[in-house]
């Protein structure tokens, strides 16, 4: 009986510090996570600071290109829609080939499935 009491006291003495360590561990983990979060925030702030000039350059390019892109879309948009109505999946076509006379040929791949354009596709004014 005495041995059981001694074993119980020894187990209680050993378990006490172990329990205290377990209770302290979440605080250390929280500190670790907050430090990791702070480090990640500083990292991303640094990246954004480095990218800011490139982003501003792109904004300037977009402002300059916008009128030209709008004109291209208004002039070429209907013709592009007509072409897109006549093809099924762009992956079924080879890369464009430019001939010496300036003609552009886009060949359908041999292994592509059969395709019939939709007869009800709208006609666009070109």
Coordinates of N, CA, C and O in Angstrom, one line a residue:
X1 N 0.8 -1.2 0.0 CA 0.0 0.0 0.0 C 0.9 1.2 0.0 O 0.5 2.2 -0.7
X2 N 1.9 1.1 0.8 CA 2.8 2.3 0.9 C 3.5 2.6 -0.4 O 3.7 3.7 -0.8
X3 N 3.7 1.6 -1.2 CA 4.4 1.8 -2.5 C 3.4 2.5 -3.5 O 3.8 3.3 -4.3
X4 N 2.1 2.2 -3.4 CA 1.1 2.8 -4.2 C 1.0 4.3 -3.9 O 1.0 5.1 -4.8
X5 N 1.1 4.6 -2.6 CA 1.0 6.0 -2.2 C 2.2 6.7 -2.7 O 2.1 7.9 -3.2
X6 N 3.4 6.1 -2.5 CA 4.6 6.8 -3.0 C 4.6 7.0 -4.5 O 5.0 8.0 -5.0
X7 N 4.1 6.0 -5.2 CA 4.0 6.1 -6.7 C 3.0 7.2 -7.1 O 3.3 7.9 -8.0
X8 N 1.9 7.3 -6.3 CA 0.9 8.3 -6.7 C 1.5 9.7 -6.4 O 1.3 10.7 -7.2
X9 N 2.3 9.9 -5.3 CA 2.9 11.2 -5.0 C 3.9 11.5 -6.0 O 4.0 12.6 -6.5
X10 N 4.7 10.5 -6.4 CA 5.8 10.7 -7.5 C 5.1 11.1 -8.8 O 5.6 12.0 -9.5
X11 N 4.0 10.4 -9.1 CA 3.3 10.8 -10.4 C 2.7 12.2 -10.3 O 2.8 12.9 -11.3
X12 N 2.2 12.6 -9.2 CA 1.6 13.9 -9.1 C 2.7 15.0 -9.2 O 2.6 16.0 -9.8
X13 N 3.9 14.7 -8.6 CA 5.0 15.6 -8.6 C 5.5 15.7 -10.1 O 5.9 16.8 -10.5
X14 N 5.6 14.6 -10.8 CA 6.1 14.6 -12.1 C 5.0 15.3 -13.1 O 5.4 16.1 -14.0
X15 N 3.8 15.0 -12.8 CA 2.7 15.6 -13.7 C 2.5 17.1 -13.6 O 2.1 17.7 -14.5
X16 N 2.8 17.6 -12.4 CA 2.6 19.0 -12.1 C 3.4 19.9 -13.1 O 2.8 20.7 -13.8
X17 N 4.7 19.7 -13.2 CA 5.5 20.5 -14.1 C 5.1 20.3 -15.6 O 5.1 21.2 -16.4
X18 N 4.8 19.0 -15.9 CA 4.3 18.7 -17.3 C 3.1 19.4 -17.6 O 2.9 20.0 -18.7
X19 N 2.1 19.5 -16.7 CA 0.9 20.2 -16.9 C 1.1 21.7 -17.1 O 0.6 22.4 -17.9
X20 N 2.1 22.3 -16.3 CA 2.4 23.7 -16.4 C 3.0 24.0 -17.8 O 2.7 25.0 -18.4
X21 N 3.8 23.1 -18.3 CA 4.4 23.3 -19.6 C 3.4 23.2 -20.7 O 3.4 24.0 -21.6
X22 N 2.4 22.3 -20.6 CA 1.3 22.2 -21.6 C 0.5 23.5 -21.6 O 0.1 24.0 -22.6
X23 N 0.2 24.1 -20.4 CA -0.6 25.3 -20.3 C 0.2 26.5 -20.9 O -0.4 27.4 -21.4
X24 N 1.5 26.5 -20.7 CA 2.3 27.6 -21.2 C 2.5 27.5 -22.8 O 2.8 28.5 -23.4
X25 N 2.5 26.4 -23.3 CA 2.7 26.2 -24.7 C 1.8 27.0 -25.6 O 2.3 27.6 -26.6
X26 N 0.5 27.1 -25.4 CA -0.3 27.9 -26.3 C 0.1 29.4 -26.3 O 0.1 30.0 -27.4
X27 N 0.6 29.9 -25.2 CA 1.0 31.3 -25.2 C 2.2 31.5 -26.1 O 2.3 32.4 -26.8
X28 N 3.2 30.5 -26.0 CA 4.3 30.6 -26.9 C 3.9 30.4 -28.3 O 4.5 31.1 -29.2
X29 N 3.0 29.5 -28.6 CA 2.5 29.4 -30.0 C 1.9 30.6 -30.5 O 2.1 31.0 -31.6
X30 N 1.1 31.3 -29.6 CA 0.4 32.5 -30.0 C 1.4 33.6 -30.4 O 1.3 34.3 -31.3
X31 N 2.5 33.7 -29.5 CA 3.5 34.6 -29.8 C 4.2 34.3 -31.1 O 4.5 35.1 -31.9
X32 N 4.4 33.0 -31.4 CA 5.1 32.5 -32.6 C 4.2 32.9 -33.8 O 4.7 33.4 -34.8
X33 N 2.9 32.7 -33.7 CA 2.0 33.0 -34.8 C 1.9 34.5 -35.0 O 1.9 34.9 -36.2
X34 N 1.9 35.3 -34.0 CA 1.8 36.7 -34.2 C 3.1 37.2 -34.8 O 3.1 38.1 -35.6
X35 N 4.2 36.6 -34.4 CA 5.5 37.0 -35.0 C 5.5 36.6 -36.5 O 6.0 37.4 -37.4
X36 N 5.0 35.4 -36.8 CA 5.0 35.0 -38.2 C 4.0 35.9 -39.0 O 4.3 36.3 -40.1
X37 N 2.9 36.3 -38.4 CA 1.9 37.1 -39.1 C 2.6 38.5 -39.4 O 2.5 39.1 -40.4
X38 N 3.3 39.0 -38.4 CA 3.9 40.3 -38.5 C 5.0 40.3 -39.6 O 5.1 41.2 -40.4
X39 N 5.7 39.2 -39.6 CA 6.8 39.0 -40.6 C 6.2 38.9 -42.0 O 6.7 39.5 -43.0
X40 N 5.1 38.2 -42.2 CA 4.4 38.1 -43.5 C 3.9 39.4 -43.9 O 4.0 39.8 -45.1
X41 N 3.3 40.2 -43.0 CA 2.8 41.5 -43.3 C 3.9 42.4 -43.8 O 3.8 43.1 -44.8
X42 N 5.0 42.4 -43.1 CA 6.2 43.2 -43.5 C 6.7 42.8 -44.9 O 7.1 43.6 -45.7
X43 N 6.7 41.5 -45.1 CA 7.2 40.9 -46.4 C 6.3 41.4 -47.5 O 6.8 41.9 -48.5
X44 N 5.0 41.3 -47.4 CA 4.1 41.8 -48.4 C 4.1 43.3 -48.6 O 3.9 43.8 -49.7
X45 N 4.3 44.0 -47.5 CA 4.4 45.5 -47.6 C 5.6 45.8 -48.5 O 5.6 46.7 -49.3
X46 N 6.7 45.1 -48.2 CA 7.9 45.3 -49.0 C 7.7 45.0 -50.5 O 8.2 45.7 -51.4
X47 N 7.1 43.9 -50.8 CA 6.8 43.5 -52.2 C 5.9 44.6 -52.8 O 6.2 45.0 -54.0
X48 N 4.9 45.1 -52.1 CA 4.0 46.1 -52.7 C 4.8 47.4 -53.0 O 4.6 48.1 -54.0
X49 N 5.7 47.7 -52.1 CA 6.6 48.9 -52.2 C 7.5 48.7 -53.5 O 7.7 49.7 -54.2
X50 N 8.0 47.5 -53.7 CA 8.8 47.3 -54.9 C 8.0 47.3 -56.2 O 8.5 47.7 -57.2
X51 N 6.8 46.9 -56.1 CA 5.9 46.8 -57.3 C 5.2 48.1 -57.6 O 4.7 48.2 -58.8
X52 N 5.1 49.0 -56.7 CA 4.4 50.2 -56.9 C 4.8 51.0 -58.2 O 3.9 51.4 -59.0
X53 N 6.1 51.1 -58.5 CA 6.5 51.8 -59.7 C 6.0 51.1 -61.0 O 5.5 51.7 -61.9
X54 N 6.1 49.8 -61.0 CA 5.6 49.0 -62.1 C 4.1 49.1 -62.3 O 3.6 49.2 -63.4
X55 N 3.4 49.1 -61.2 CA 1.9 49.3 -61.3 C 1.6 50.6 -61.8 O 0.7 50.8 -62.7
X56 N 2.3 51.7 -61.4 CA 2.0 53.0 -61.9 C 2.4 53.1 -63.4 O 1.6 53.7 -64.2
X57 N 3.5 52.5 -63.8 CA 3.8 52.4 -65.3 C 2.7 51.8 -66.1 O 2.3 52.2 -67.1
X58 N 2.2 50.7 -65.5 CA 1.1 49.9 -66.3 C -0.1 50.8 -66.3 O -0.8 50.8 -67.4
X59 N -0.4 51.5 -65.3 CA -1.6 52.4 -65.3 C -1.5 53.5 -66.4 O -2.4 53.8 -67.1
X60 N -0.3 54.0 -66.5 CA 0.0 55.0 -67.5 C -0.1 54.4 -68.9 O -0.7 55.0 -69.8
X61 N 0.4 53.2 -69.1 CA 0.2 52.5 -70.4 C -1.3 52.3 -70.7 O -1.7 52.5 -71.8
X62 N -2.0 51.8 -69.7 CA -3.4 51.6 -69.9 C -4.2 52.8 -70.3 O -5.0 52.8 -71.2
X63 N -3.9 54.0 -69.7 CA -4.5 55.2 -70.0 C -4.2 55.6 -71.5 O -5.0 56.1 -72.2
X64 N -2.9 55.4 -71.9 CA -2.5 55.7 -73.2 C -3.1 54.8 -74.3 O -3.5 55.2 -75.3
X65 N -3.2 53.5 -73.9 CA -3.7 52.5 -74.9 C -5.2 52.4 -75.0 O -5.7 51.9 -76.0
X66 N -5.9 52.9 -74.0 CA -7.4 52.7 -74.0 C -8.1 53.2 -75.2 O -8.9 52.5 -75.8
X67 N -7.8 54.5 -75.7 CA -8.5 54.9 -76.9 C -8.2 54.1 -78.1 O -9.1 53.8 -78.9
X68 N -7.0 53.6 -78.2 CA -6.6 52.8 -79.4 C -7.3 51.4 -79.3 O -7.8 50.9 -80.3
X69 N -7.4 50.9 -78.1 CA -8.0 49.6 -78.0 C -9.5 49.7 -78.2 O -10.2 48.8 -78.8
X70 N -10.1 50.8 -77.8 CA -11.6 51.0 -78.0 C -11.8 51.1 -79.5 O -12.8 50.6 -80.1
X71 N -11.0 51.8 -80.3 CA -11.1 52.0 -81.7 C -10.9 50.6 -82.4 O -11.7 50.3 -83.3
X72 N -9.9 49.9 -82.0 CA -9.7 48.5 -82.5 C -11.0 47.7 -82.3 O -11.4 47.0 -83.2
X73 N -11.5 47.7 -81.1 CA -12.7 46.9 -80.8 C -13.9 47.3 -81.7 O -14.6 46.5 -82.2
X74 N -14.1 48.6 -81.8 CA -15.2 49.1 -82.6 C -15.1 48.7 -84.1 O -16.1 48.5 -84.7
X75 N -13.9 48.8 -84.6 CA -13.6 48.5 -86.0 C -13.5 47.0 -86.3 O -14.1 46.5 -87.3
X76 N -12.8 46.3 -85.4 CA -12.6 44.9 -85.7 C -13.5 43.9 -84.9 O -13.6 42.8 -85.2
X77 N -14.3 44.5 -84.0 CA -15.1 43.7 -83.1 C -16.1 42.8 -83.9 O -16.2 41.6 -83.7
X78 N -16.9 43.4 -84.9 CA -17.8 42.6 -85.6 C -17.1 41.5 -86.5 O -17.6 40.4 -86.5
X79 N -16.0 41.8 -87.1 CA -15.3 40.8 -87.9 C -14.8 39.7 -87.0 O -14.8 38.5 -87.3
X80 N -14.3 40.0 -85.8 CA -13.8 39.0 -84.9 C -14.9 38.1 -84.4 O -14.8 36.9 -84.3
X81 N -16.1 38.7 -84.1 CA -17.2 37.9 -83.7 C -17.7 37.0 -84.8 O -18.0 35.8 -84.5
X82 N -17.6 37.4 -86.0 CA -17.9 36.6 -87.2 C -17.0 35.4 -87.3 O -17.4 34.2 -87.5
X83 N -15.7 35.6 -87.1 CA -14.7 34.6 -87.1 C -15.0 33.6 -85.9 O -14.9 32.4 -86.1
X84 N -15.2 34.1 -84.8 CA -15.4 33.2 -83.6 C -16.7 32.4 -83.8 O -16.7 31.3 -83.2
X85 N -17.7 32.9 -84.5 CA -18.9 32.1 -84.7 C -18.6 31.0 -85.7 O -19.4 30.0 -85.7
X86 N -17.5 31.1 -86.5 CA -17.2 30.0 -87.5 C -16.2 29.0 -87.0 O -15.9 28.1 -87.8
X87 N -15.7 29.1 -85.8 CA -14.8 28.1 -85.3 C -15.4 27.6 -84.0 O -16.2 28.2 -83.3
X88 N -15.0 26.4 -83.6 CA -15.5 25.8 -82.4 C -14.5 26.0 -81.2 O -14.8 26.8 -80.4
X89 N -13.4 25.3 -81.2 CA -12.5 25.4 -80.1 C -11.1 25.8 -80.7 O -10.6 25.1 -81.6
X90 N -10.5 26.9 -80.3 CA -9.3 27.4 -80.8 C -8.2 26.3 -80.7 O -7.2 26.3 -81.5
X91 N -8.3 25.4 -79.8 CA -7.3 24.3 -79.6 C -7.3 23.3 -80.8 O -6.4 22.6 -81.0
X92 N -8.4 23.4 -81.6 CA -8.5 22.5 -82.8 C -7.8 23.1 -84.0 O -7.9 22.5 -85.1
X93 N -7.0 24.2 -83.9 CA -6.4 24.8 -85.0 C -4.9 24.9 -84.8 O -4.4 25.0 -83.7
X94 N -4.1 24.9 -85.9 CA -2.7 25.1 -85.9 C -2.4 26.5 -85.6 O -3.2 27.4 -85.7
X95 N -1.1 26.8 -85.3 CA -0.7 28.2 -85.2 C -0.8 28.9 -86.5 O -0.6 28.3 -87.6
X96 N -1.1 30.2 -86.5 CA -1.3 30.9 -87.8 C 0.0 30.9 -88.6 O 1.1 30.9 -88.0
X97 N -0.1 30.8 -89.9 CA 1.1 30.9 -90.8 C 0.9 32.1 -91.7 O -0.1 32.3 -92.3
X98 N 1.9 32.9 -91.8 CA 1.9 34.1 -92.6 C 2.7 33.9 -93.9 O 3.9 33.5 -93.8
X99 N 2.0 34.0 -95.0 CA 2.6 33.8 -96.3 C 3.4 35.0 -96.7 O 3.3 36.1 -96.2
X100 N 4.2 34.8 -97.8 CA 5.1 35.9 -98.3 C 4.2 37.1 -98.8 O 4.7 38.2 -98.7
X101 N 3.0 36.8 -99.3 CA 2.2 37.9 -99.8 C 1.4 38.6 -98.6 O 0.6 39.5 -98.9
X102 N 1.6 38.1 -97.4 CA 0.9 38.7 -96.3 C -0.4 38.0 -95.8 O -1.0 38.4 -94.8
X103 N -0.8 37.1 -96.6 CA -2.0 36.3 -96.2 C -1.7 35.5 -94.9 O -0.6 35.0 -94.7
X104 N -2.7 35.3 -94.1 CA -2.6 34.6 -92.9 C -3.5 33.3 -93.0 O -4.7 33.4 -93.3
X105 N -2.9 32.2 -92.8 CA -3.6 30.9 -92.9 C -3.6 30.3 -91.6 O -2.6 30.1 -90.9
X106 N -4.8 29.9 -91.1 CA -5.0 29.1 -89.9 C -5.6 27.8 -90.3 O -6.8 27.7 -90.6
X107 N -4.8 26.7 -90.2 CA -5.3 25.4 -90.6 C -5.9 24.7 -89.4 O -5.4 24.8 -88.3
X108 N -6.9 23.9 -89.7 CA -7.5 23.1 -88.7 C -6.7 21.8 -88.5 O -6.2 21.3 -89.5
X109 N -6.5 21.4 -87.3 CA -5.7 20.2 -87.1 C -6.4 18.9 -87.6 O -7.6 18.9 -87.7
X110 N -5.6 18.0 -88.1 CA -6.1 16.8 -88.8 C -6.9 16.0 -87.8 O -7.9 15.4 -88.1
X111 N -6.5 15.9 -86.5 CA -7.2 15.1 -85.5 C -8.4 15.8 -84.9 O -9.0 15.2 -84.0
X112 N -8.7 17.0 -85.3 CA -9.8 17.8 -84.7 C -11.1 17.1 -85.1 O -11.2 16.6 -86.2
X113 N -12.1 17.1 -84.2 CA -13.4 16.5 -84.6 C -14.1 17.4 -85.7 O -13.8 18.6 -85.8
X114 N -15.0 16.8 -86.4 CA -15.8 17.5 -87.4 C -16.5 18.6 -86.8 O -17.1 18.5 -85.7
X115 N -16.6 19.7 -87.6 CA -17.3 20.9 -87.1 C -18.1 21.5 -88.2 O -17.6 21.7 -89.3
X116 N -19.4 21.8 -87.9 CA -20.2 22.5 -88.8 C -20.7 23.8 -88.2 O -21.2 23.8 -87.1
X117 N -20.4 25.0 -88.8 CA -20.8 26.3 -88.2 C -22.3 26.3 -88.0 O -23.1 25.7 -88.8
X118 N -22.7 27.1 -87.0 CA -24.1 27.3 -86.7 C -24.8 28.1 -87.8 O -24.4 29.2 -88.0
X119 N -25.8 27.6 -88.5 CA -26.4 28.3 -89.6 C -27.2 29.5 -89.1 O -27.5 30.5 -89.8
X120 N -27.6 29.5 -87.8 CA -28.4 30.5 -87.2 C -27.5 31.6 -86.6 O -28.0 32.6 -85.9
X121 N -26.2 31.5 -86.7 CA -25.3 32.5 -86.2 C -25.6 33.9 -86.9 O -25.8 33.9 -88.1
X122 N -25.6 34.9 -86.1 CA -25.9 36.2 -86.7 C -24.8 36.7 -87.7 O -23.7 36.4 -87.5
X123 N -25.2 37.5 -88.6 CA -24.3 38.1 -89.6 C -24.0 39.5 -89.0 O -24.8 40.2 -88.6
X124 N -22.7 39.8 -89.1 CA -22.2 41.1 -88.6 C -21.9 42.0 -89.8 O -21.4 41.5 -90.8
X125 N -22.1 43.3 -89.7 CA -21.7 44.2 -90.7 C -20.2 44.4 -90.6 O -19.7 44.8 -89.5
X126 N -19.5 44.1 -91.7 CA -18.0 44.2 -91.7 C -17.6 45.5 -92.4 O -18.1 45.8 -93.4

